[in-house]
Amino acid sequence: MTESFTKWDVTEHLNTQEDARLYLEACAEEDLGDGSLICAALNDIARAGNMSRLAREAGMSRKGLYKALSEDGNPTFATVMRITRALGMNLRITA
């Protein structure tokens, strides 16, 4: 019997804003300090929703949003904040 596998895609499981928030929180906790996991999570959340609408609400072009959140992207902190706010989330730092 041959086993077949399909690629698991987190975007299929980010159905609510609460799902997205919890996912982003978990990624922030596991990030190594370079922000790459946070950016990857933002990319996943953006892909799970409407990328064009998110870009518009973040004051960016769709292409710019894709580029900023790509694997090779290096968004500024201001860009990350604009995307986070456009997703209806706030950054909170706790001890």
Short mmCIF file of N, CA and C in Angstrom, two decimals:
data_model
loop_
_atom_site.label_atom_id
_atom_site.label_comp_id
_atom_site.label_asym_id
_atom_site.label_seq_id
_atom_site.Cartn_x
_atom_site.Cartn_y
_atom_site.Cartn_z
N MET A 1 0.85 -1.18 0.00
CA MET A 1 0.00 0.00 0.00
C MET A 1 0.90 1.25 0.00
N THR A 2 0.61 2.16 -0.89
CA THR A 2 1.37 3.39 -0.99
C THR A 2 0.68 4.49 -0.22
N GLU A 3 1.47 5.16 0.59
CA GLU A 3 0.91 6.29 1.34
C GLU A 3 1.11 7.56 0.52
N SER A 4 0.15 8.42 0.59
CA SER A 4 0.30 9.72 -0.06
C SER A 4 0.04 10.81 0.97
N PHE A 5 0.77 11.85 0.81
CA PHE A 5 0.68 12.95 1.75
C PHE A 5 0.34 14.23 0.99
N THR A 6 -0.38 15.09 1.65
CA THR A 6 -0.63 16.41 1.09
C THR A 6 0.06 17.42 1.98
N LYS A 7 0.46 18.50 1.38
CA LYS A 7 1.15 19.55 2.12
C LYS A 7 0.15 20.24 3.05
N TRP A 8 0.52 20.35 4.32
CA TRP A 8 -0.32 21.02 5.30
C TRP A 8 -0.15 22.52 5.14
N ASP A 9 -1.26 23.23 5.08
CA ASP A 9 -1.23 24.68 4.88
C ASP A 9 -1.99 25.35 6.02
N VAL A 10 -1.27 26.10 6.81
CA VAL A 10 -1.87 26.76 7.97
C VAL A 10 -2.99 27.70 7.57
N THR A 11 -2.93 28.25 6.36
CA THR A 11 -3.96 29.22 5.96
C THR A 11 -5.35 28.61 5.93
N GLU A 12 -5.41 27.30 5.77
CA GLU A 12 -6.72 26.62 5.77
C GLU A 12 -7.33 26.55 7.17
N HIS A 13 -6.54 26.89 8.18
CA HIS A 13 -7.00 26.77 9.57
C HIS A 13 -7.11 28.13 10.26
N LEU A 14 -6.83 29.19 9.55
CA LEU A 14 -6.94 30.54 10.10
C LEU A 14 -8.27 31.12 9.64
N ASN A 15 -9.34 30.70 10.29
CA ASN A 15 -10.69 31.05 9.86
C ASN A 15 -11.27 32.28 10.55
N THR A 16 -10.73 32.62 11.70
CA THR A 16 -11.26 33.77 12.46
C THR A 16 -10.11 34.67 12.87
N GLN A 17 -10.45 35.88 13.29
CA GLN A 17 -9.43 36.79 13.78
C GLN A 17 -8.77 36.22 15.05
N GLU A 18 -9.53 35.51 15.85
CA GLU A 18 -8.98 34.88 17.05
C GLU A 18 -7.96 33.81 16.67
N ASP A 19 -8.24 33.01 15.65
CA ASP A 19 -7.27 32.03 15.16
C ASP A 19 -5.97 32.73 14.76
N ALA A 20 -6.11 33.81 14.01
CA ALA A 20 -4.94 34.56 13.54
C ALA A 20 -4.16 35.14 14.72
N ARG A 21 -4.88 35.69 15.69
CA ARG A 21 -4.21 36.28 16.86
C ARG A 21 -3.43 35.23 17.64
N LEU A 22 -4.05 34.11 17.88
CA LEU A 22 -3.38 33.04 18.64
C LEU A 22 -2.17 32.50 17.89
N TYR A 23 -2.31 32.37 16.58
CA TYR A 23 -1.20 31.91 15.74
C TYR A 23 -0.04 32.90 15.79
N LEU A 24 -0.35 34.18 15.66
CA LEU A 24 0.69 35.21 15.69
C LEU A 24 1.36 35.26 17.06
N GLU A 25 0.58 35.13 18.13
CA GLU A 25 1.15 35.09 19.48
C GLU A 25 2.12 33.92 19.64
N ALA A 26 1.70 32.75 19.18
CA ALA A 26 2.55 31.56 19.29
C ALA A 26 3.85 31.74 18.50
N CYS A 27 3.74 32.31 17.31
CA CYS A 27 4.93 32.53 16.50
C CYS A 27 5.85 33.57 17.14
N ALA A 28 5.28 34.60 17.75
CA ALA A 28 6.09 35.61 18.42
C ALA A 28 6.86 35.00 19.59
N GLU A 29 6.23 34.08 20.30
CA GLU A 29 6.89 33.42 21.42
C GLU A 29 8.03 32.52 20.96
N GLU A 30 7.89 31.93 19.79
CA GLU A 30 8.89 30.99 19.27
C GLU A 30 9.94 31.64 18.38
N ASP A 31 9.74 32.91 18.01
CA ASP A 31 10.67 33.60 17.12
C ASP A 31 12.06 33.64 17.76
N LEU A 32 13.08 33.45 16.95
CA LEU A 32 14.45 33.41 17.45
C LEU A 32 15.04 34.78 17.73
N GLY A 33 14.30 35.82 17.46
CA GLY A 33 14.79 37.16 17.72
C GLY A 33 15.07 37.97 16.47
N ASP A 34 14.97 37.33 15.32
CA ASP A 34 15.22 38.05 14.08
C ASP A 34 13.93 38.49 13.38
N GLY A 35 12.81 38.11 13.94
CA GLY A 35 11.52 38.51 13.39
C GLY A 35 11.04 37.67 12.22
N SER A 36 11.83 36.71 11.79
CA SER A 36 11.46 35.94 10.59
C SER A 36 10.20 35.11 10.80
N LEU A 37 10.03 34.55 11.98
CA LEU A 37 8.83 33.75 12.23
C LEU A 37 7.59 34.63 12.33
N ILE A 38 7.75 35.82 12.88
CA ILE A 38 6.63 36.77 12.96
C ILE A 38 6.22 37.20 11.55
N CYS A 39 7.20 37.50 10.71
CA CYS A 39 6.89 37.89 9.32
C CYS A 39 6.25 36.74 8.57
N ALA A 40 6.72 35.53 8.79
CA ALA A 40 6.12 34.36 8.14
C ALA A 40 4.67 34.20 8.59
N ALA A 41 4.42 34.41 9.88
CA ALA A 41 3.05 34.29 10.39
C ALA A 41 2.16 35.38 9.79
N LEU A 42 2.66 36.60 9.69
CA LEU A 42 1.89 37.67 9.07
C LEU A 42 1.58 37.34 7.61
N ASN A 43 2.54 36.74 6.93
CA ASN A 43 2.32 36.31 5.54
C ASN A 43 1.21 35.27 5.48
N ASP A 44 1.26 34.28 6.37
CA ASP A 44 0.23 33.25 6.41
C ASP A 44 -1.15 33.85 6.68
N ILE A 45 -1.20 34.76 7.64
CA ILE A 45 -2.47 35.40 8.01
C ILE A 45 -3.00 36.22 6.83
N ALA A 46 -2.11 36.94 6.17
CA ALA A 46 -2.51 37.74 5.01
C ALA A 46 -3.02 36.85 3.89
N ARG A 47 -2.35 35.74 3.62
CA ARG A 47 -2.78 34.83 2.56
C ARG A 47 -4.11 34.16 2.90
N ALA A 48 -4.37 33.96 4.19
CA ALA A 48 -5.63 33.33 4.61
C ALA A 48 -6.82 34.27 4.40
N GLY A 49 -6.54 35.55 4.35
CA GLY A 49 -7.61 36.53 4.17
C GLY A 49 -7.57 37.13 2.77
N ASN A 50 -7.87 38.39 2.70
CA ASN A 50 -7.91 39.11 1.44
C ASN A 50 -6.67 39.99 1.34
N MET A 51 -5.68 39.55 0.60
CA MET A 51 -4.39 40.25 0.51
C MET A 51 -4.56 41.66 -0.04
N SER A 52 -5.42 41.83 -1.03
CA SER A 52 -5.61 43.17 -1.62
C SER A 52 -6.21 44.14 -0.61
N ARG A 53 -7.22 43.68 0.12
CA ARG A 53 -7.85 44.54 1.13
C ARG A 53 -6.86 44.88 2.24
N LEU A 54 -6.09 43.91 2.68
CA LEU A 54 -5.10 44.15 3.73
C LEU A 54 -4.07 45.16 3.26
N ALA A 55 -3.60 45.01 2.04
CA ALA A 55 -2.62 45.96 1.50
C ALA A 55 -3.19 47.37 1.50
N ARG A 56 -4.42 47.50 1.05
CA ARG A 56 -5.08 48.81 1.00
C ARG A 56 -5.19 49.40 2.40
N GLU A 57 -5.63 48.59 3.37
CA GLU A 57 -5.81 49.08 4.73
C GLU A 57 -4.47 49.40 5.41
N ALA A 58 -3.41 48.74 4.96
CA ALA A 58 -2.08 49.01 5.52
C ALA A 58 -1.39 50.17 4.79
N GLY A 59 -2.05 50.68 3.75
CA GLY A 59 -1.47 51.80 3.00
C GLY A 59 -0.32 51.35 2.11
N MET A 60 -0.43 50.13 1.58
CA MET A 60 0.62 49.58 0.74
C MET A 60 0.01 49.07 -0.56
N SER A 61 0.87 48.81 -1.52
CA SER A 61 0.40 48.13 -2.73
C SER A 61 0.36 46.63 -2.42
N ARG A 62 -0.42 45.91 -3.19
CA ARG A 62 -0.49 44.46 -3.01
C ARG A 62 0.88 43.83 -3.26
N LYS A 63 1.54 44.31 -4.30
CA LYS A 63 2.88 43.81 -4.63
C LYS A 63 3.87 44.11 -3.50
N GLY A 64 3.77 45.31 -2.93
CA GLY A 64 4.65 45.68 -1.83
C GLY A 64 4.42 44.83 -0.59
N LEU A 65 3.16 44.49 -0.34
CA LEU A 65 2.84 43.64 0.80
C LEU A 65 3.41 42.24 0.59
N TYR A 66 3.21 41.69 -0.61
CA TYR A 66 3.79 40.38 -0.92
C TYR A 66 5.31 40.40 -0.73
N LYS A 67 5.94 41.45 -1.24
CA LYS A 67 7.40 41.53 -1.16
C LYS A 67 7.86 41.65 0.29
N ALA A 68 7.20 42.49 1.07
CA ALA A 68 7.59 42.70 2.47
C ALA A 68 7.47 41.42 3.29
N LEU A 69 6.45 40.61 2.99
CA LEU A 69 6.20 39.41 3.78
C LEU A 69 6.76 38.14 3.15
N SER A 70 7.46 38.29 2.05
CA SER A 70 8.05 37.12 1.39
C SER A 70 9.20 36.57 2.23
N GLU A 71 9.63 35.38 1.88
CA GLU A 71 10.74 34.75 2.59
C GLU A 71 12.00 35.60 2.53
N ASP A 72 12.19 36.31 1.43
CA ASP A 72 13.35 37.18 1.26
C ASP A 72 13.08 38.61 1.70
N GLY A 73 11.85 38.89 2.10
CA GLY A 73 11.50 40.25 2.51
C GLY A 73 12.16 40.64 3.82
N ASN A 74 12.31 41.90 4.01
CA ASN A 74 12.88 42.43 5.25
C ASN A 74 12.11 43.70 5.62
N PRO A 75 10.85 43.53 6.07
CA PRO A 75 10.02 44.72 6.33
C PRO A 75 10.55 45.52 7.51
N THR A 76 10.33 46.81 7.43
CA THR A 76 10.69 47.66 8.56
C THR A 76 9.71 47.42 9.70
N PHE A 77 10.08 47.87 10.87
CA PHE A 77 9.18 47.75 12.02
C PHE A 77 7.89 48.52 11.75
N ALA A 78 8.00 49.67 11.09
CA ALA A 78 6.81 50.46 10.77
C ALA A 78 5.88 49.68 9.86
N THR A 79 6.42 48.94 8.91
CA THR A 79 5.60 48.13 8.02
C THR A 79 4.90 47.02 8.78
N VAL A 80 5.62 46.37 9.67
CA VAL A 80 5.02 45.31 10.49
C VAL A 80 3.89 45.90 11.34
N MET A 81 4.09 47.07 11.89
CA MET A 81 3.06 47.72 12.70
C MET A 81 1.84 48.07 11.85
N ARG A 82 2.05 48.59 10.64
CA ARG A 82 0.92 48.93 9.77
C ARG A 82 0.13 47.68 9.40
N ILE A 83 0.82 46.60 9.11
CA ILE A 83 0.14 45.35 8.76
C ILE A 83 -0.64 44.81 9.95
N THR A 84 0.00 44.82 11.11
CA THR A 84 -0.65 44.32 12.33
C THR A 84 -1.91 45.12 12.63
N ARG A 85 -1.83 46.43 12.53
CA ARG A 85 -3.00 47.28 12.78
C ARG A 85 -4.08 47.07 11.72
N ALA A 86 -3.67 46.88 10.48
CA ALA A 86 -4.64 46.63 9.41
C ALA A 86 -5.37 45.30 9.63
N LEU A 87 -4.73 44.39 10.34
CA LEU A 87 -5.37 43.12 10.69
C LEU A 87 -6.29 43.26 11.90
N GLY A 88 -6.33 44.47 12.47
CA GLY A 88 -7.19 44.71 13.63
C GLY A 88 -6.54 44.26 14.93
N MET A 89 -5.21 44.18 14.95
CA MET A 89 -4.48 43.74 16.14
C MET A 89 -3.59 44.86 16.63
N ASN A 90 -3.20 44.77 17.89
CA ASN A 90 -2.28 45.72 18.49
C ASN A 90 -1.09 44.96 19.05
N LEU A 91 0.05 45.60 19.03
CA LEU A 91 1.25 45.03 19.62
C LEU A 91 1.24 45.35 21.11
N ARG A 92 1.45 44.33 21.92
CA ARG A 92 1.47 44.52 23.36
C ARG A 92 2.71 43.82 23.90
N ILE A 93 3.46 44.50 24.73
CA ILE A 93 4.67 43.93 25.31
C ILE A 93 4.42 43.74 26.81
N THR A 94 4.68 42.54 27.27
CA THR A 94 4.49 42.22 28.68
C THR A 94 5.73 41.56 29.24
N ALA A 95 5.84 41.61 30.54
CA ALA A 95 6.98 40.97 31.21
C ALA A 95 6.60 39.56 31.60
#
